[in-house]
PDB file of C-alpha atoms and ligand atoms in Angstrom:
ATOM      1  CA  MET A1395     -12.031  93.528 176.524  1.00 83.00           C
ATOM      2  CA  ASN A1396     -12.946  97.076 177.376  1.00 90.00           C
ATOM      3  CA  ARG A1397     -16.553  97.176 178.531  1.00 96.00           C
ATOM      4  CA  LYS A1398     -18.263  97.719 181.896  1.00 96.00           C
ATOM      5  CA  ASP A1399     -21.053  95.124 181.620  1.00 98.00           C
ATOM      6  CA  ILE A1400     -22.064  91.904 179.837  1.00 98.00           C
ATOM      7  CA  LEU A1401     -25.837  92.087 179.374  1.00 98.00           C
ATOM      8  CA  GLY A1402     -26.473  90.012 176.247  1.00 98.00           C
ATOM      9  CA  ILE A1403     -24.891  88.248 173.284  1.00 98.00           C
ATOM     10  CA  LYS A1404     -26.507  90.907 171.096  1.00 98.00           C
ATOM     11  CA  ASP A1405     -24.143  93.523 172.608  1.00 98.00           C
ATOM     12  CA  LEU A1406     -20.956  91.518 171.987  1.00 98.00           C
ATOM     13  CA  THR A1407     -18.778  91.662 168.894  1.00 97.00           C
ATOM     14  CA  ARG A1408     -17.405  88.527 167.256  1.00 97.00           C
ATOM     15  CA  ALA A1409     -13.947  89.576 168.507  1.00 96.00           C
ATOM     16  CA  GLU A1410     -15.230  89.809 172.086  1.00 97.00           C
ATOM     17  CA  VAL A1411     -16.896  86.396 171.834  1.00 98.00           C
ATOM     18  CA  ASN A1412     -13.653  84.903 170.488  1.00 97.00           C
ATOM     19  CA  GLU A1413     -11.685  86.538 173.327  1.00 97.00           C
ATOM     20  CA  ILE A1414     -14.054  85.126 175.956  1.00 97.00           C
ATOM     21  CA  LEU A1415     -14.009  81.633 174.412  1.00 98.00           C
ATOM     22  CA  SER A1416     -10.235  81.478 174.013  1.00 97.00           C
ATOM     23  CA  THR A1417      -9.700  82.754 177.584  1.00 97.00           C
ATOM     24  CA  ALA A1418     -12.312  80.261 178.844  1.00 98.00           C
ATOM     25  CA  SER A1419     -10.470  77.414 177.123  1.00 98.00           C
ATOM     26  CA  VAL A1420      -7.312  78.360 179.046  1.00 98.00           C
ATOM     27  CA  MET A1421      -9.387  78.537 182.251  1.00 98.00           C
ATOM     28  CA  ARG A1422     -10.851  75.090 181.537  1.00 98.00           C
ATOM     29  CA  ASP A1423      -7.330  73.637 181.197  1.00 98.00           C
ATOM     30  CA  MET A1424      -6.477  75.284 184.543  1.00 98.00           C
ATOM     31  CA  ILE A1425      -9.532  73.688 186.174  1.00 98.00           C
ATOM     32  CA  ASP A1426      -8.504  70.281 184.806  1.00 98.00           C
ATOM     33  CA  ARG A1427      -5.011  70.730 186.301  1.00 98.00           C
ATOM     34  CA  GLY A1428      -6.511  71.800 189.652  1.00 98.00           C
ATOM     35  CA  GLU A1429      -4.912  75.263 189.386  1.00 98.00           C
ATOM     36  CA  LYS A1430      -6.282  78.582 190.626  1.00 96.00           C
ATOM     37  CA  SER A1431      -5.407  82.196 189.848  1.00 96.00           C
ATOM     38  CA  SER A1432      -5.157  85.387 191.918  1.00 97.00           C
ATOM     39  CA  SER A1433      -6.162  87.775 189.134  1.00 97.00           C
ATOM     40  CA  LEU A1434      -9.210  89.004 191.080  1.00 98.00           C
ATOM     41  CA  ARG A1435      -7.555  89.178 194.506  1.00 98.00           C
ATOM     42  CA  GLY A1436      -9.003  92.106 196.493  1.00 98.00           C
ATOM     43  CA  LYS A1437     -12.165  92.186 194.348  1.00 98.00           C
ATOM     44  CA  ASN A1438     -15.691  91.266 195.386  1.00 98.00           C
ATOM     45  CA  VAL A1439     -18.341  89.559 193.242  1.00 98.00           C
ATOM     46  CA  THR A1440     -21.970  89.726 194.412  1.00 98.00           C
ATOM     47  CA  THR A1441     -24.625  87.311 193.157  1.00 98.00           C
ATOM     48  CA  LEU A1442     -28.112  88.837 193.256  1.00 97.00           C
ATOM     49  CA  PHE A1443     -30.658  86.215 192.219  1.00 96.00           C
ATOM     50  CA  TYR A1444     -34.387  87.008 192.152  1.00 95.00           C
ATOM     51  CA  GLU A1445     -35.071  83.589 190.564  1.00 94.00           C
ATOM     52  CA  ASN A1446     -33.964  80.065 191.466  1.00 93.00           C
ATOM     53  CA  SER A1447     -30.681  78.676 190.192  1.00 96.00           C
ATOM     54  CA  THR A1448     -28.369  75.732 190.803  1.00 96.00           C
ATOM     55  CA  ARG A1449     -25.811  75.881 187.980  1.00 97.00           C
ATOM     56  CA  THR A1450     -25.433  79.569 187.170  1.00 98.00           C
ATOM     57  CA  ARG A1451     -25.212  80.951 190.685  1.00 98.00           C
ATOM     58  CA  ASN A1452     -22.871  78.272 192.006  1.00 98.00           C
ATOM     59  CA  SER A1453     -20.603  78.408 188.978  1.00 98.00           C
ATOM     60  CA  PHE A1454     -20.266  82.216 189.137  1.00 98.00           C
ATOM     61  CA  GLU A1455     -19.376  81.918 192.838  1.00 98.00           C
ATOM     62  CA  THR A1456     -16.901  79.066 192.147  1.00 98.00           C
ATOM     63  CA  ALA A1457     -15.427  81.047 189.242  1.00 98.00           C
ATOM     64  CA  ALA A1458     -14.923  84.142 191.415  1.00 98.00           C
ATOM     65  CA  LYS A1459     -13.248  82.085 194.155  1.00 98.00           C
ATOM     66  CA  ASN A1460     -11.007  80.314 191.595  1.00 98.00           C
ATOM     67  CA  LEU A1461      -9.720  83.784 190.637  1.00 98.00           C
ATOM     68  CA  GLY A1462      -9.111  84.849 194.255  1.00 98.00           C
ATOM     69  CA  ALA A1463     -12.140  87.165 194.632  1.00 98.00           C
ATOM     70  CA  SER A1464     -14.404  87.264 197.674  1.00 98.00           C
ATOM     71  CA  THR A1465     -18.074  86.546 197.049  1.00 98.00           C
ATOM     72  CA  THR A1466     -21.332  87.800 198.527  1.00 97.00           C
ATOM     73  CA  GLY A1467     -24.578  85.975 197.848  1.00 96.00           C
ATOM     74  CA  ILE A1468     -27.808  87.964 198.231  1.00 93.00           C
ATOM     75  CA  SER A1469     -30.759  85.658 198.812  1.00 84.00           C
ATOM     76  CA  VAL A1470     -33.742  87.713 197.757  1.00 86.00           C
ATOM     77  CA  ALA A1471     -36.063  85.625 199.933  1.00 83.00           C
ATOM     78  CA  THR A1472     -34.228  86.806 203.076  1.00 82.00           C
ATOM     79  CA  SER A1473     -33.084  90.271 201.911  1.00 86.00           C
ATOM     80  CA  SER A1474     -34.640  93.723 202.261  1.00 86.00           C
ATOM     81  CA  VAL A1475     -36.299  93.172 198.846  1.00 87.00           C
ATOM     82  CA  GLN A1476     -39.011  91.539 200.978  1.00 88.00           C
ATOM     83  CA  LYS A1477     -39.456  94.916 202.754  1.00 90.00           C
ATOM     84  CA  GLY A1478     -40.177  96.684 199.474  1.00 92.00           C
ATOM     85  CA  GLU A1479     -36.672  97.775 198.412  1.00 94.00           C
ATOM     86  CA  THR A1480     -36.455  98.433 194.681  1.00 95.00           C
ATOM     87  CA  LEU A1481     -33.850  96.940 192.349  1.00 96.00           C
ATOM     88  CA  VAL A1482     -32.267 100.382 191.905  1.00 97.00           C
ATOM     89  CA  ASP A1483     -32.004 100.970 195.673  1.00 96.00           C
ATOM     90  CA  THR A1484     -30.589  97.466 196.182  1.00 96.00           C
ATOM     91  CA  GLY A1485     -28.037  98.164 193.429  1.00 97.00           C
ATOM     92  CA  MET A1486     -26.982 101.517 194.925  1.00 97.00           C
ATOM     93  CA  THR A1487     -26.593  99.788 198.312  1.00 97.00           C
ATOM     94  CA  LEU A1488     -24.319  97.134 196.760  1.00 97.00           C
ATOM     95  CA  ASP A1489     -22.298  99.957 195.147  1.00 97.00           C
ATOM     96  CA  ALA A1490     -21.915 101.602 198.552  1.00 98.00           C
ATOM     97  CA  LEU A1491     -20.680  98.247 199.876  1.00 97.00           C
ATOM     98  CA  LYS A1492     -17.977  98.560 197.167  1.00 98.00           C
ATOM     99  CA  THR A1493     -18.670  95.376 195.262  1.00 98.00           C
ATOM    100  CA  ASP A1494     -16.865  95.192 191.924  1.00 98.00           C
ATOM    101  CA  VAL A1495     -19.254  92.944 189.985  1.00 98.00           C
ATOM    102  CA  ILE A1496     -22.981  92.265 190.390  1.00 98.00           C
ATOM    103  CA  VAL A1497     -24.238  89.046 188.766  1.00 98.00           C
ATOM    104  CA  ILE A1498     -28.018  89.385 188.507  1.00 98.00           C
ATOM    105  CA  ARG A1499     -30.869  87.041 187.582  1.00 97.00           C
ATOM    106  CA  HIS A1500     -34.334  88.581 187.427  1.00 96.00           C
ATOM    107  CA  SER A1501     -37.736  87.618 186.050  1.00 94.00           C
ATOM    108  CA  VAL A1502     -38.131  90.927 184.186  1.00 96.00           C
ATOM    109  CA  ALA A1503     -36.465  91.387 180.783  1.00 97.00           C
ATOM    110  CA  GLY A1504     -34.215  94.457 180.806  1.00 97.00           C
ATOM    111  CA  SER A1505     -33.763  94.584 184.586  1.00 97.00           C
ATOM    112  CA  CYS A1506     -30.009  93.995 184.284  1.00 98.00           C
ATOM    113  CA  ARG A1507     -29.744  96.926 181.852  1.00 98.00           C
ATOM    114  CA  LEU A1508     -31.672  99.136 184.304  1.00 98.00           C
ATOM    115  CA  LEU A1509     -29.274  98.103 187.091  1.00 98.00           C
ATOM    116  CA  ALA A1510     -26.180  98.625 184.928  1.00 98.00           C
ATOM    117  CA  GLY A1511     -27.297 102.176 184.226  1.00 98.00           C
ATOM    118  CA  VAL A1512     -27.293 103.176 187.902  1.00 98.00           C
ATOM    119  CA  VAL A1513     -24.337 101.320 189.464  1.00 98.00           C
ATOM    120  CA  LYS A1514     -20.582 101.810 189.177  1.00 98.00           C
ATOM    121  CA  ALA A1515     -20.016  98.044 189.544  1.00 98.00           C
ATOM    122  CA  SER A1516     -19.835  95.842 186.462  1.00 98.00           C
ATOM    123  CA  VAL A1517     -23.094  93.994 185.831  1.00 98.00           C
ATOM    124  CA  ILE A1518     -23.364  90.499 184.339  1.00 98.00           C
ATOM    125  CA  ASN A1519     -26.745  89.241 183.189  1.00 98.00           C
ATOM    126  CA  ALA A1520     -27.361  85.741 184.595  1.00 98.00           C
ATOM    127  CA  GLY A1521     -30.779  85.567 182.916  1.00 98.00           C
ATOM    128  CA  ASP A1522     -33.412  88.308 182.575  1.00 98.00           C
ATOM    129  CA  GLY A1523     -36.960  87.191 181.892  1.00 96.00           C
ATOM    130  CA  LEU A1524     -37.412  85.952 178.335  1.00 96.00           C
ATOM    131  CA  ASN A1525     -34.595  88.145 177.037  1.00 97.00           C
ATOM    132  CA  GLU A1526     -31.054  86.709 177.303  1.00 98.00           C
ATOM    133  CA  HIS A1527     -28.786  84.354 179.261  1.00 98.00           C
ATOM    134  CA  PRO A1528     -25.387  85.226 177.772  1.00 98.00           C
ATOM    135  CA  SER A1529     -23.137  83.132 180.023  1.00 98.00           C
ATOM    136  CA  GLN A1530     -25.211  80.027 179.158  1.00 98.00           C
ATOM    137  CA  ALA A1531     -24.759  80.663 175.432  1.00 98.00           C
ATOM    138  CA  LEU A1532     -21.036  81.252 175.882  1.00 98.00           C
ATOM    139  CA  LEU A1533     -20.612  77.981 177.801  1.00 98.00           C
ATOM    140  CA  ASP A1534     -22.639  76.166 175.131  1.00 98.00           C
ATOM    141  CA  GLY A1535     -20.351  77.708 172.508  1.00 98.00           C
ATOM    142  CA  LEU A1536     -17.238  76.718 174.453  1.00 98.00           C
ATOM    143  CA  THR A1537     -18.488  73.125 174.782  1.00 98.00           C
ATOM    144  CA  ALA A1538     -19.138  72.887 171.041  1.00 98.00           C
ATOM    145  CA  VAL A1539     -15.853  74.552 170.059  1.00 98.00           C
ATOM    146  CA  ARG A1540     -13.821  72.284 172.342  1.00 98.00           C
ATOM    147  CA  HIS A1541     -15.584  69.253 170.829  1.00 98.00           C
ATOM    148  CA  PHE A1542     -15.629  70.168 167.130  1.00 98.00           C
ATOM    149  CA  GLY A1543     -12.992  72.889 166.710  1.00 98.00           C
ATOM    150  CA  ASN A1544     -14.298  75.200 163.971  1.00 96.00           C
ATOM    151  CA  LEU A1545     -18.117  75.402 164.043  1.00 98.00           C
ATOM    152  CA  ALA A1546     -18.568  76.918 160.567  1.00 98.00           C
ATOM    153  CA  GLY A1547     -21.390  75.105 158.751  1.00 98.00           C
ATOM    154  CA  LYS A1548     -22.385  72.916 161.723  1.00 98.00           C
ATOM    155  CA  LYS A1549     -26.130  72.358 162.052  1.00 98.00           C
ATOM    156  CA  VAL A1550     -27.584  73.255 165.464  1.00 98.00           C
ATOM    157  CA  VAL A1551     -31.164  72.256 166.309  1.00 98.00           C
ATOM    158  CA  ILE A1552     -32.707  73.893 169.393  1.00 98.00           C
ATOM    159  CA  VAL A1553     -35.933  72.083 170.261  1.00 98.00           C
ATOM    160  CA  GLY A1554     -38.577  72.673 172.918  1.00 96.00           C
ATOM    161  CA  ASP A1555     -40.056  75.639 174.708  1.00 95.00           C
ATOM    162  CA  ILE A1556     -38.529  78.364 172.535  1.00 97.00           C
ATOM    163  CA  LYS A1557     -41.244  80.852 173.510  1.00 95.00           C
ATOM    164  CA  HIS A1558     -40.226  81.113 177.174  1.00 93.00           C
ATOM    165  CA  SER A1559     -36.488  80.588 176.657  1.00 96.00           C
ATOM    166  CA  ARG A1560     -33.855  83.286 177.134  1.00 97.00           C
ATOM    167  CA  VAL A1561     -31.294  80.528 176.441  1.00 98.00           C
ATOM    168  CA  ALA A1562     -32.752  80.040 172.950  1.00 98.00           C
ATOM    169  CA  ARG A1563     -32.512  83.755 172.185  1.00 98.00           C
ATOM    170  CA  SER A1564     -28.868  83.927 173.318  1.00 98.00           C
ATOM    171  CA  ASP A1565     -27.910  80.595 171.699  1.00 98.00           C
ATOM    172  CA  VAL A1566     -29.382  81.520 168.300  1.00 98.00           C
ATOM    173  CA  ARG A1567     -27.296  84.703 168.314  1.00 98.00           C
ATOM    174  CA  LEU A1568     -24.120  83.001 169.600  1.00 98.00           C
ATOM    175  CA  PHE A1569     -24.154  79.960 167.297  1.00 98.00           C
ATOM    176  CA  GLY A1570     -25.029  82.197 164.355  1.00 98.00           C
ATOM    177  CA  MET A1571     -22.040  84.390 165.179  1.00 98.00           C
ATOM    178  CA  LEU A1572     -19.821  81.267 165.212  1.00 98.00           C
ATOM    179  CA  GLY A1573     -20.941  80.333 161.682  1.00 98.00           C
ATOM    180  CA  CYS A1574     -23.484  77.604 162.500  1.00 98.00           C
ATOM    181  CA  ARG A1575     -26.771  76.966 160.695  1.00 98.00           C
ATOM    182  CA  VAL A1576     -29.351  77.219 163.491  1.00 98.00           C
ATOM    183  CA  THR A1577     -32.870  75.765 163.455  1.00 98.00           C
ATOM    184  CA  VAL A1578     -35.394  76.246 166.261  1.00 98.00           C
ATOM    185  CA  CYS A1579     -38.161  73.654 166.518  1.00 98.00           C
ATOM    186  CA  ALA A1580     -41.336  73.606 168.629  1.00 97.00           C
ATOM    187  CA  PRO A1581     -45.096  73.300 168.310  1.00 95.00           C
ATOM    188  CA  TYR A1582     -46.670  76.565 167.080  1.00 94.00           C
ATOM    189  CA  SER A1583     -47.851  77.287 170.620  1.00 93.00           C
ATOM    190  CA  LEU A1584     -44.247  77.403 171.877  1.00 95.00           C
ATOM    191  CA  LEU A1585     -42.744  79.451 169.021  1.00 96.00           C
ATOM    192  CA  PRO A1586     -42.437  83.208 169.640  1.00 95.00           C
ATOM    193  CA  CYS A1587     -43.340  85.555 166.777  1.00 93.00           C
ATOM    194  CA  GLY A1588     -40.308  86.957 164.978  1.00 95.00           C
ATOM    195  CA  ILE A1589     -37.731  84.466 166.285  1.00 96.00           C
ATOM    196  CA  ASP A1590     -36.484  84.043 162.677  1.00 96.00           C
ATOM    197  CA  SER A1591     -35.324  87.678 162.750  1.00 97.00           C
ATOM    198  CA  LEU A1592     -32.479  86.510 165.034  1.00 97.00           C
ATOM    199  CA  GLY A1593     -31.085  84.531 162.096  1.00 96.00           C
ATOM    200  CA  CYS A1594     -32.501  80.992 162.409  1.00 98.00           C
ATOM    201  CA  GLU A1595     -34.719  78.590 160.495  1.00 98.00           C
ATOM    202  CA  VAL A1596     -38.045  77.706 162.136  1.00 98.00           C
ATOM    203  CA  GLU A1597     -39.559  74.181 162.065  1.00 98.00           C
ATOM    204  CA  THR A1598     -42.514  72.507 163.760  1.00 97.00           C
ATOM    205  CA  ASP A1599     -41.679  68.944 162.633  1.00 98.00           C
ATOM    206  CA  PHE A1600     -38.838  67.671 164.825  1.00 98.00           C
ATOM    207  CA  ASP A1601     -38.287  64.488 162.787  1.00 98.00           C
ATOM    208  CA  SER A1602     -37.533  66.688 159.792  1.00 98.00           C
ATOM    209  CA  ALA A1603     -35.523  69.315 161.703  1.00 98.00           C
ATOM    210  CA  ILE A1604     -33.136  66.829 163.313  1.00 98.00           C
ATOM    211  CA  GLN A1605     -31.911  65.305 160.011  1.00 98.00           C
ATOM    212  CA  ALA A1606     -28.084  65.567 159.761  1.00 98.00           C
ATOM    213  CA  ALA A1607     -27.831  67.747 162.876  1.00 98.00           C
ATOM    214  CA  ASN A1608     -24.439  68.076 164.556  1.00 98.00           C
ATOM    215  CA  ILE A1609     -25.699  69.659 167.769  1.00 98.00           C
ATOM    216  CA  VAL A1610     -29.113  68.893 169.302  1.00 98.00           C
ATOM    217  CA  LEU A1611     -30.095  71.165 172.175  1.00 98.00           C
ATOM    218  CA  PRO A1612     -33.415  70.400 173.896  1.00 98.00           C
ATOM    219  CA  LEU A1613     -34.973  72.963 176.228  1.00 98.00           C
ATOM    220  CA  ARG A1614     -37.100  72.364 179.302  1.00 93.00           C
ATOM    221  CA  VAL A1615     -40.803  73.202 179.207  1.00 88.00           C
ATOM    222  CA  GLN A1616     -40.939  76.243 181.527  1.00 84.00           C
ATOM    223  CA  ARG A1617     -44.249  75.600 183.264  1.00 78.00           C
ATOM    224  CA  GLU A1618     -43.511  78.324 185.821  1.00 82.00           C
ATOM    225  CA  ARG A1619     -43.776  80.951 183.029  1.00 78.00           C
ATOM    226  CA  MET A1620     -46.953  79.494 181.458  1.00 76.00           C
ATOM    227  CA  ASP A1621     -50.410  80.920 182.001  1.00 74.00           C
ATOM    228  CA  GLY A1622     -52.348  78.215 180.131  1.00 71.00           C
ATOM    229  CA  ALA A1623     -52.111  74.895 178.302  1.00 76.00           C
ATOM    230  CA  TYR A1624     -49.581  74.878 175.443  1.00 81.00           C
ATOM    231  CA  PHE A1625     -49.910  71.134 174.646  1.00 78.00           C
ATOM    232  CA  SER A1626     -52.132  68.335 175.877  1.00 77.00           C
ATOM    233  CA  THR A1627     -49.978  65.916 177.902  1.00 84.00           C
ATOM    234  CA  GLN A1628     -46.322  65.357 178.732  1.00 84.00           C
ATOM    235  CA  GLU A1629     -46.532  61.974 176.973  1.00 89.00           C
ATOM    236  CA  GLU A1630     -47.774  63.603 173.770  1.00 89.00           C
ATOM    237  CA  TYR A1631     -45.101  66.319 173.997  1.00 89.00           C
ATOM    238  CA  HIS A1632     -42.376  63.669 174.424  1.00 92.00           C
ATOM    239  CA  LYS A1633     -43.770  61.682 171.504  1.00 94.00           C
ATOM    240  CA  TYR A1634     -43.455  64.604 169.055  1.00 95.00           C
ATOM    241  CA  TYR A1635     -40.644  66.738 170.526  1.00 96.00           C
ATOM    242  CA  GLY A1636     -38.656  64.507 172.908  1.00 97.00           C
ATOM    243  CA  VAL A1637     -34.996  63.848 172.115  1.00 98.00           C
ATOM    244  CA  THR A1638     -34.840  60.034 171.897  1.00 98.00           C
ATOM    245  CA  GLN A1639     -32.123  57.690 170.653  1.00 98.00           C
ATOM    246  CA  LYS A1640     -34.334  56.703 167.705  1.00 98.00           C
ATOM    247  CA  ARG A1641     -34.525  60.328 166.563  1.00 98.00           C
ATOM    248  CA  LEU A1642     -30.793  60.885 167.139  1.00 98.00           C
ATOM    249  CA  ASP A1643     -30.055  58.036 164.701  1.00 98.00           C
ATOM    250  CA  SER A1644     -30.854  60.492 161.863  1.00 98.00           C
ATOM    251  CA  CYS A1645     -28.237  63.038 163.026  1.00 98.00           C
ATOM    252  CA  ALA A1646     -24.737  63.378 161.586  1.00 98.00           C
ATOM    253  CA  ASP A1647     -22.370  60.652 162.851  1.00 97.00           C
ATOM    254  CA  ASP A1648     -20.484  63.014 165.147  1.00 94.00           C
ATOM    255  CA  TYR A1649     -23.550  64.576 166.818  1.00 98.00           C
ATOM    256  CA  ILE A1650     -23.586  65.837 170.397  1.00 98.00           C
ATOM    257  CA  VAL A1651     -26.514  66.545 172.728  1.00 98.00           C
ATOM    258  CA  MET A1652     -26.388  69.607 174.949  1.00 98.00           C
ATOM    259  CA  HIS A1653     -28.927  70.869 177.488  1.00 98.00           C
ATOM    260  CA  PRO A1654     -28.682  73.988 179.672  1.00 98.00           C
ATOM    261  CA  GLY A1655     -30.325  72.196 182.612  1.00 95.00           C
ATOM    262  CA  PRO A1656     -32.230  71.541 184.702  1.00 96.00           C
ATOM    263  CA  ILE A1657     -33.411  68.513 182.687  1.00 96.00           C
ATOM    264  CA  ASN A1658     -36.821  66.870 182.883  1.00 93.00           C
ATOM    265  CA  ARG A1659     -36.284  63.214 181.943  1.00 96.00           C
ATOM    266  CA  GLU A1660     -38.875  61.646 179.616  1.00 93.00           C
ATOM    267  CA  SER A1661     -40.232  65.104 178.798  1.00 91.00           C
ATOM    268  CA  GLU A1662     -37.857  67.042 176.495  1.00 94.00           C
ATOM    269  CA  ILE A1663     -35.106  64.367 176.738  1.00 97.00           C
ATOM    270  CA  ALA A1664     -35.051  60.599 177.267  1.00 97.00           C
ATOM    271  CA  GLY A1665     -33.100  59.513 180.327  1.00 97.00           C
ATOM    272  CA  ASP A1666     -30.799  57.195 178.346  1.00 98.00           C
ATOM    273  CA  VAL A1667     -29.916  60.076 175.995  1.00 98.00           C
ATOM    274  CA  ALA A1668     -29.119  62.401 178.917  1.00 98.00           C
ATOM    275  CA  ASP A1669     -26.779  59.736 180.338  1.00 98.00           C
ATOM    276  CA  GLY A1670     -25.477  58.517 176.964  1.00 98.00           C
ATOM    277  CA  ASP A1671     -22.078  58.752 175.265  1.00 98.00           C
ATOM    278  CA  HIS A1672     -23.045  61.745 173.095  1.00 98.00           C
ATOM    279  CA  SER A1673     -24.375  63.786 176.029  1.00 98.00           C
ATOM    280  CA  MET A1674     -22.330  66.870 176.965  1.00 98.00           C
ATOM    281  CA  ILE A1675     -24.600  67.940 179.818  1.00 98.00           C
ATOM    282  CA  LEU A1676     -22.084  67.580 182.655  1.00 98.00           C
ATOM    283  CA  GLU A1677     -19.231  68.819 180.453  1.00 98.00           C
ATOM    284  CA  GLN A1678     -21.328  71.985 179.977  1.00 98.00           C
ATOM    285  CA  VAL A1679     -21.499  72.438 183.754  1.00 98.00           C
ATOM    286  CA  THR A1680     -17.697  72.359 184.129  1.00 98.00           C
ATOM    287  CA  ASN A1681     -17.293  74.613 181.091  1.00 98.00           C
ATOM    288  CA  GLY A1682     -19.741  76.969 182.813  1.00 98.00           C
ATOM    289  CA  VAL A1683     -17.179  77.626 185.546  1.00 98.00           C
ATOM    290  CA  ALA A1684     -14.468  78.249 182.926  1.00 98.00           C
ATOM    291  CA  VAL A1685     -16.596  80.667 180.898  1.00 98.00           C
ATOM    292  CA  ARG A1686     -17.610  82.599 184.008  1.00 98.00           C
ATOM    293  CA  MET A1687     -13.948  82.806 185.107  1.00 98.00           C
ATOM    294  CA  ALA A1688     -13.144  84.277 181.686  1.00 98.00           C
ATOM    295  CA  MET A1689     -16.041  86.747 181.821  1.00 98.00           C
ATOM    296  CA  LEU A1690     -15.078  87.969 185.300  1.00 98.00           C
ATOM    297  CA  ASP A1691     -11.378  88.195 184.516  1.00 97.00           C
ATOM    298  CA  LEU A1692     -11.811  90.035 181.218  1.00 97.00           C
ATOM    299  CA  LEU A1693     -14.465  92.371 182.580  1.00 97.00           C
ATOM    300  CA  VAL A1694     -12.634  93.364 185.761  1.00 96.00           C
ATOM    301  CA  ASN A1695      -9.072  93.405 184.503  1.00 95.00           C
ATOM    302  CA  GLY A1696      -9.882  94.602 181.003  1.00 86.00           C
ATOM    303  CA  ARG A1697     -11.191  97.939 182.284  1.00 51.00           C
ATOM    304  CA  MET A1698      -8.334  98.663 184.738  1.00 37.00           C
TER     305      MET A1698
HETATM  306  N1   CP B1208     -28.967  76.661 182.912  1.00 60.61           N
HETATM  307  C1   CP B1208     -29.296  77.361 184.005  1.00 60.61           C
HETATM  308  O1   CP B1208     -29.425  78.590 183.973  1.00 60.61           O
HETATM  309  O2   CP B1208     -29.432  76.613 185.137  1.00 60.61           O
HETATM  310  P1   CP B1208     -29.823  77.185 186.562  1.00 60.61           P
HETATM  311  O3   CP B1208     -31.221  77.705 186.481  1.00 60.61           O
HETATM  312  O4   CP B1208     -29.671  76.020 187.511  1.00 60.61           O
HETATM  313  O5   CP B1208     -28.867  78.305 186.902  1.00 60.61           O
END
């Protein structure tokens, strides 16, 4: 791979996606054997998170350490951002500290692209507003590929708060690139205009959408991004859009359930489904470390 930054699935070619996924599969086997690498020895990876995270931040830091890099975590709540420092000035400061990679999460779409334009370090988008979350899509892709092998023709149903989801936007692009048939499903109030232009079918009836699905991917209702009421009650939302075992009975026999996390039980997903035999939720978390190892390794070593 010969690029400075990874800012979105929309920037990646099919060949680059394949390279990341095949490298990540090797990394996953390494993790399972308890092995580490020194391919990033002498390098520094900085995580700069303006929004909360459990999975993404920790897995990027674990990935960097697994490759022998040092890590620096900037907690925005206790950094000079609180004294009015801009993103650009923070980025130039991190450059002067000679970090090699900045992993950024920010509430504003496009902020990672702004940062990438002013720093020498590689920039990885760990989620920017409602725009993209490329490492999440890549780990979802890795999980599906390791389960099914070839994904051509597989039916993926992404259900829930599509409107506020950067994961949905990256997943539609990624699964489409891998040859899947992708449907997004939500009440009208949670469907963004123009989502079909990314290459997916759009449904509002979940019982219809889920028929013969191979991959069902519920999304959390992102109340923190909502400025009003998008549905009446959680119970009503779960009744029409919750992933329940009864609904899953109409999927293809070999279906899997994935969720980017964090999950809200009995809202977008029933607790027994989250803990059930078809759930890949914790497998996704481990694959998240593998994908982030691959992204860091290819980005840093690919441009040397
Ligand atoms: N899926 C995801 O981005 O989780 P976190 O918010 O915990 O990083």
